Amino acid sequence: MTTGNSISKRAPTAPKGKDLHIGAYLKHARLNKHLSLRQLSEEVGCSESFLSKVENDKLRPSLSMLHRVVTVLDISIGKLFIAEKDEDRKS
């Protein structure tokens, strides 16, 4: 018997409908820091493949993983969502 408190270990996929496209901002910040996917993945403790999928908006990182990534990249989570909101206004 399962309880309603089980937590999936899989990374969430991008939501249907209103997608957040923060991957390009993360990639831009990574490149500005002159970091390869391998270097960033080693710093934050995940695979290069995972980061690549995040940068290409194929997967959404957990909040804790996003926090680790933005900490290494010296950007704020809030700035990602402000940039995303600004892009929405342009389209």
Tab-separated table of N, CA and C in Angstrom:
chain	number	residue	atom	x	y	z
A	1	MET	N	0.845	-1.186	0.000
A	1	MET	CA	0.000	0.000	0.000
A	1	MET	C	0.882	1.238	0.000
A	2	THR	N	0.561	2.184	-0.846
A	2	THR	CA	1.346	3.411	-0.915
A	2	THR	C	0.602	4.538	-0.231
A	3	THR	N	1.375	5.475	0.272
A	3	THR	CA	0.765	6.643	0.895
A	3	THR	C	0.844	7.808	-0.060
A	4	GLY	N	0.139	8.832	0.195
A	4	GLY	CA	0.139	10.011	-0.650
A	4	GLY	C	1.375	10.877	-0.467
A	5	ASN	N	2.322	10.429	0.358
A	5	ASN	CA	3.498	11.230	0.657
A	5	ASN	C	4.732	10.799	-0.116
A	6	SER	N	4.594	9.950	-1.122
A	6	SER	CA	5.773	9.527	-1.866
A	6	SER	C	6.272	10.673	-2.732
A	7	ILE	N	7.581	10.785	-2.826
A	7	ILE	CA	8.200	11.852	-3.591
A	7	ILE	C	8.989	11.230	-4.721
A	8	SER	N	8.776	11.707	-5.908
A	8	SER	CA	9.475	11.200	-7.077
A	8	SER	C	10.921	11.663	-7.060
A	9	LYS	N	11.829	10.770	-7.403
A	9	LYS	CA	13.246	11.108	-7.485
A	9	LYS	C	13.603	11.675	-8.849
A	10	ARG	N	12.694	11.585	-9.800
A	10	ARG	CA	12.970	12.089	-11.144
A	10	ARG	C	12.832	13.597	-11.196
A	11	ALA	N	13.644	14.214	-12.054
A	11	ALA	CA	13.545	15.660	-12.245
A	11	ALA	C	12.243	15.973	-12.961
A	12	PRO	N	11.557	17.026	-12.544
A	12	PRO	CA	10.301	17.379	-13.224
A	12	PRO	C	10.573	17.851	-14.640
A	13	THR	N	9.695	17.492	-15.532
A	13	THR	CA	9.812	17.979	-16.904
A	13	THR	C	9.173	19.349	-16.988
A	14	ALA	N	9.427	20.036	-18.065
A	14	ALA	CA	8.840	21.367	-18.246
A	14	ALA	C	7.327	21.250	-18.249
A	15	PRO	N	6.643	22.185	-17.583
A	15	PRO	CA	5.187	22.114	-17.507
A	15	PRO	C	4.546	22.422	-18.848
A	16	LYS	N	3.381	21.849	-19.057
A	16	LYS	CA	2.622	22.177	-20.266
A	16	LYS	C	1.916	23.499	-20.032
A	17	GLY	N	1.631	24.196	-21.096
A	17	GLY	CA	0.964	25.487	-20.957
A	17	GLY	C	1.977	26.597	-20.822
A	18	LYS	N	2.000	27.257	-19.691
A	18	LYS	CA	2.895	28.386	-19.441
A	18	LYS	C	4.272	27.862	-19.044
A	19	ASP	N	5.164	27.783	-20.011
A	19	ASP	CA	6.514	27.289	-19.760
A	19	ASP	C	7.412	28.415	-19.265
A	20	LEU	N	8.333	28.056	-18.387
A	20	LEU	CA	9.378	28.974	-17.974
A	20	LEU	C	10.604	28.666	-18.811
A	21	HIS	N	11.124	29.652	-19.475
A	21	HIS	CA	12.286	29.464	-20.338
A	21	HIS	C	13.491	30.152	-19.711
A	22	ILE	N	14.022	29.556	-18.649
A	22	ILE	CA	15.167	30.140	-17.962
A	22	ILE	C	16.479	29.552	-18.444
A	23	GLY	N	16.408	28.516	-19.263
A	23	GLY	CA	17.612	27.836	-19.720
A	23	GLY	C	18.588	28.738	-20.438
A	24	ALA	N	18.096	29.585	-21.317
A	24	ALA	CA	18.974	30.482	-22.075
A	24	ALA	C	19.697	31.452	-21.146
A	25	TYR	N	19.022	31.905	-20.098
A	25	TYR	CA	19.653	32.818	-19.145
A	25	TYR	C	20.742	32.102	-18.354
A	26	LEU	N	20.471	30.855	-17.982
A	26	LEU	CA	21.480	30.075	-17.265
A	26	LEU	C	22.694	29.817	-18.153
A	27	LYS	N	22.452	29.482	-19.405
A	27	LYS	CA	23.560	29.228	-20.327
A	27	LYS	C	24.374	30.499	-20.538
A	28	HIS	N	23.701	31.619	-20.715
A	28	HIS	CA	24.390	32.892	-20.902
A	28	HIS	C	25.273	33.202	-19.686
A	29	ALA	N	24.730	33.004	-18.485
A	29	ALA	CA	25.499	33.264	-17.261
A	29	ALA	C	26.692	32.310	-17.156
A	30	ARG	N	26.498	31.052	-17.534
A	30	ARG	CA	27.591	30.068	-17.494
A	30	ARG	C	28.701	30.470	-18.452
A	31	LEU	N	28.338	30.856	-19.659
A	31	LEU	CA	29.330	31.253	-20.644
A	31	LEU	C	30.050	32.542	-20.232
A	32	ASN	N	29.329	33.458	-19.600
A	32	ASN	CA	29.965	34.687	-19.106
A	32	ASN	C	31.001	34.396	-18.025
A	33	LYS	N	30.802	33.315	-17.285
A	33	LYS	CA	31.760	32.905	-16.245
A	33	LYS	C	32.858	32.011	-16.823
A	34	HIS	N	32.803	31.785	-18.140
A	34	HIS	CA	33.792	30.936	-18.833
A	34	HIS	C	33.842	29.534	-18.236
A	35	LEU	N	32.669	28.980	-17.957
A	35	LEU	CA	32.559	27.626	-17.413
A	35	LEU	C	32.004	26.691	-18.477
A	36	SER	N	32.562	25.502	-18.559
A	36	SER	CA	31.994	24.473	-19.429
A	36	SER	C	30.874	23.778	-18.671
A	37	LEU	N	30.065	23.019	-19.407
A	37	LEU	CA	29.032	22.218	-18.739
A	37	LEU	C	29.667	21.281	-17.723
A	38	ARG	N	30.802	20.698	-18.083
A	38	ARG	CA	31.486	19.769	-17.171
A	38	ARG	C	31.903	20.481	-15.887
A	39	GLN	N	32.487	21.663	-16.013
A	39	GLN	CA	32.931	22.393	-14.828
A	39	GLN	C	31.755	22.756	-13.925
A	40	LEU	N	30.679	23.243	-14.528
A	40	LEU	CA	29.505	23.594	-13.730
A	40	LEU	C	28.891	22.360	-13.091
A	41	SER	N	28.814	21.276	-13.836
A	41	SER	CA	28.215	20.053	-13.285
A	41	SER	C	29.017	19.545	-12.088
A	42	GLU	N	30.329	19.652	-12.150
A	42	GLU	CA	31.162	19.236	-11.023
A	42	GLU	C	30.950	20.131	-9.811
A	43	GLU	N	30.772	21.422	-10.058
A	43	GLU	CA	30.551	22.382	-8.966
A	43	GLU	C	29.216	22.153	-8.251
A	44	VAL	N	28.175	21.837	-9.024
A	44	VAL	CA	26.837	21.732	-8.426
A	44	VAL	C	26.438	20.293	-8.095
A	45	GLY	N	27.199	19.318	-8.597
A	45	GLY	CA	26.917	17.925	-8.250
A	45	GLY	C	25.823	17.275	-9.074
A	46	CYS	N	25.860	17.503	-10.374
A	46	CYS	CA	24.902	16.836	-11.259
A	46	CYS	C	25.622	16.481	-12.559
A	47	SER	N	24.923	15.855	-13.475
A	47	SER	CA	25.540	15.453	-14.735
A	47	SER	C	25.522	16.596	-15.752
A	48	GLU	N	26.449	16.518	-16.700
A	48	GLU	CA	26.461	17.474	-17.806
A	48	GLU	C	25.157	17.366	-18.595
A	49	SER	N	24.697	16.155	-18.779
A	49	SER	CA	23.468	15.912	-19.533
A	49	SER	C	22.276	16.630	-18.888
A	50	PHE	N	22.195	16.539	-17.565
A	50	PHE	CA	21.113	17.206	-16.846
A	50	PHE	C	21.162	18.711	-17.092
A	51	LEU	N	22.353	19.298	-16.938
A	51	LEU	CA	22.483	20.744	-17.143
A	51	LEU	C	22.157	21.143	-18.571
A	52	SER	N	22.584	20.341	-19.521
A	52	SER	CA	22.284	20.622	-20.924
A	52	SER	C	20.783	20.643	-21.155
A	53	LYS	N	20.078	19.687	-20.569
A	53	LYS	CA	18.618	19.644	-20.717
A	53	LYS	C	17.953	20.839	-20.050
A	54	VAL	N	18.507	21.285	-18.927
A	54	VAL	CA	17.972	22.476	-18.264
A	54	VAL	C	18.196	23.697	-19.147
A	55	GLU	N	19.420	23.835	-19.683
A	55	GLU	CA	19.719	24.984	-20.538
A	55	GLU	C	18.881	25.008	-21.814
A	56	ASN	N	18.463	23.838	-22.262
A	56	ASN	CA	17.626	23.754	-23.464
A	56	ASN	C	16.143	23.657	-23.133
A	57	ASP	N	15.793	23.945	-21.876
A	57	ASP	CA	14.402	23.944	-21.404
A	57	ASP	C	13.688	22.618	-21.634
A	58	LYS	N	14.443	21.523	-21.547
A	58	LYS	CA	13.857	20.186	-21.654
A	58	LYS	C	13.488	19.640	-20.281
A	59	LEU	N	14.186	20.112	-19.244
A	59	LEU	CA	13.918	19.723	-17.859
A	59	LEU	C	13.935	20.960	-16.980
A	60	ARG	N	13.180	20.884	-15.892
A	60	ARG	CA	13.220	21.945	-14.887
A	60	ARG	C	14.009	21.428	-13.695
A	61	PRO	N	14.968	22.198	-13.202
A	61	PRO	CA	15.690	21.749	-12.005
A	61	PRO	C	14.822	21.954	-10.767
A	62	SER	N	15.125	21.189	-9.727
A	62	SER	CA	14.455	21.433	-8.448
A	62	SER	C	14.908	22.801	-7.943
A	63	LEU	N	14.206	23.336	-6.997
A	63	LEU	CA	14.575	24.625	-6.439
A	63	LEU	C	15.955	24.557	-5.794
A	64	SER	N	16.251	23.467	-5.104
A	64	SER	CA	17.569	23.350	-4.475
A	64	SER	C	18.679	23.264	-5.518
A	65	MET	N	18.448	22.551	-6.626
A	65	MET	CA	19.448	22.482	-7.689
A	65	MET	C	19.597	23.835	-8.364
A	66	LEU	N	18.487	24.516	-8.613
A	66	LEU	CA	18.543	25.846	-9.211
A	66	LEU	C	19.338	26.787	-8.314
A	67	HIS	N	19.135	26.679	-7.022
A	67	HIS	CA	19.876	27.510	-6.071
A	67	HIS	C	21.376	27.235	-6.161
A	68	ARG	N	21.759	25.966	-6.249
A	68	ARG	CA	23.182	25.631	-6.372
A	68	ARG	C	23.766	26.194	-7.661
A	69	VAL	N	23.013	26.089	-8.751
A	69	VAL	CA	23.493	26.579	-10.049
A	69	VAL	C	23.675	28.094	-10.007
A	70	VAL	N	22.668	28.823	-9.556
A	70	VAL	CA	22.771	30.284	-9.565
A	70	VAL	C	23.825	30.779	-8.582
A	71	THR	N	24.055	30.035	-7.507
A	71	THR	CA	25.102	30.408	-6.560
A	71	THR	C	26.469	30.332	-7.229
A	72	VAL	N	26.725	29.255	-7.961
A	72	VAL	CA	27.996	29.117	-8.677
A	72	VAL	C	28.120	30.185	-9.763
A	73	LEU	N	27.015	30.505	-10.410
A	73	LEU	CA	27.040	31.475	-11.505
A	73	LEU	C	26.977	32.929	-11.024
A	74	ASP	N	26.840	33.128	-9.722
A	74	ASP	CA	26.755	34.471	-9.130
A	74	ASP	C	25.604	35.293	-9.693
A	75	ILE	N	24.451	34.661	-9.841
A	75	ILE	CA	23.236	35.366	-10.237
A	75	ILE	C	22.148	35.016	-9.232
A	76	SER	N	21.069	35.757	-9.235
A	76	SER	CA	19.984	35.467	-8.300
A	76	SER	C	18.844	34.751	-9.016
A	77	ILE	N	18.149	33.926	-8.278
A	77	ILE	CA	16.981	33.245	-8.836
A	77	ILE	C	15.953	34.281	-9.278
A	78	GLY	N	15.774	35.313	-8.480
A	78	GLY	CA	14.812	36.360	-8.814
A	78	GLY	C	15.106	37.017	-10.152
A	79	LYS	N	16.382	37.221	-10.439
A	79	LYS	CA	16.769	37.851	-11.701
A	79	LYS	C	16.354	36.981	-12.889
A	80	LEU	N	16.417	35.661	-12.733
A	80	LEU	CA	15.979	34.765	-13.806
A	80	LEU	C	14.513	34.980	-14.133
A	81	PHE	N	13.702	35.100	-13.108
A	81	PHE	CA	12.269	35.227	-13.328
A	81	PHE	C	11.881	36.627	-13.785
A	82	ILE	N	12.651	37.636	-13.391
A	82	ILE	CA	12.414	38.990	-13.900
A	82	ILE	C	12.724	39.026	-15.386
A	83	ALA	N	13.847	38.410	-15.773
A	83	ALA	CA	14.212	38.360	-17.189
A	83	ALA	C	13.156	37.610	-17.985
A	84	GLU	N	12.628	36.524	-17.431
A	84	GLU	CA	11.591	35.748	-18.094
A	84	GLU	C	10.337	36.597	-18.265
A	85	LYS	N	9.965	37.353	-17.238
A	85	LYS	CA	8.780	38.203	-17.299
A	85	LYS	C	8.952	39.291	-18.363
A	86	ASP	N	10.170	39.855	-18.445
A	86	ASP	CA	10.446	40.872	-19.462
A	86	ASP	C	10.300	40.288	-20.863
A	87	GLU	N	10.729	39.047	-21.077
A	87	GLU	CA	10.589	38.389	-22.375
A	87	GLU	C	9.124	38.193	-22.723
A	88	ASP	N	8.302	37.851	-21.719
A	88	ASP	CA	6.864	37.672	-21.943
A	88	ASP	C	6.227	38.967	-22.428
A	89	ARG	N	6.670	40.089	-21.909
A	89	ARG	CA	6.099	41.382	-22.305
A	89	ARG	C	6.434	41.725	-23.739
A	90	LYS	N	7.594	41.260	-24.236
A	90	LYS	CA	8.020	41.548	-25.592
A	90	LYS	C	7.229	40.758	-26.633
A	91	SER	N	6.739	39.568	-26.223
A	91	SER	CA	6.030	38.731	-27.204
A	91	SER	C	4.548	38.969	-27.235
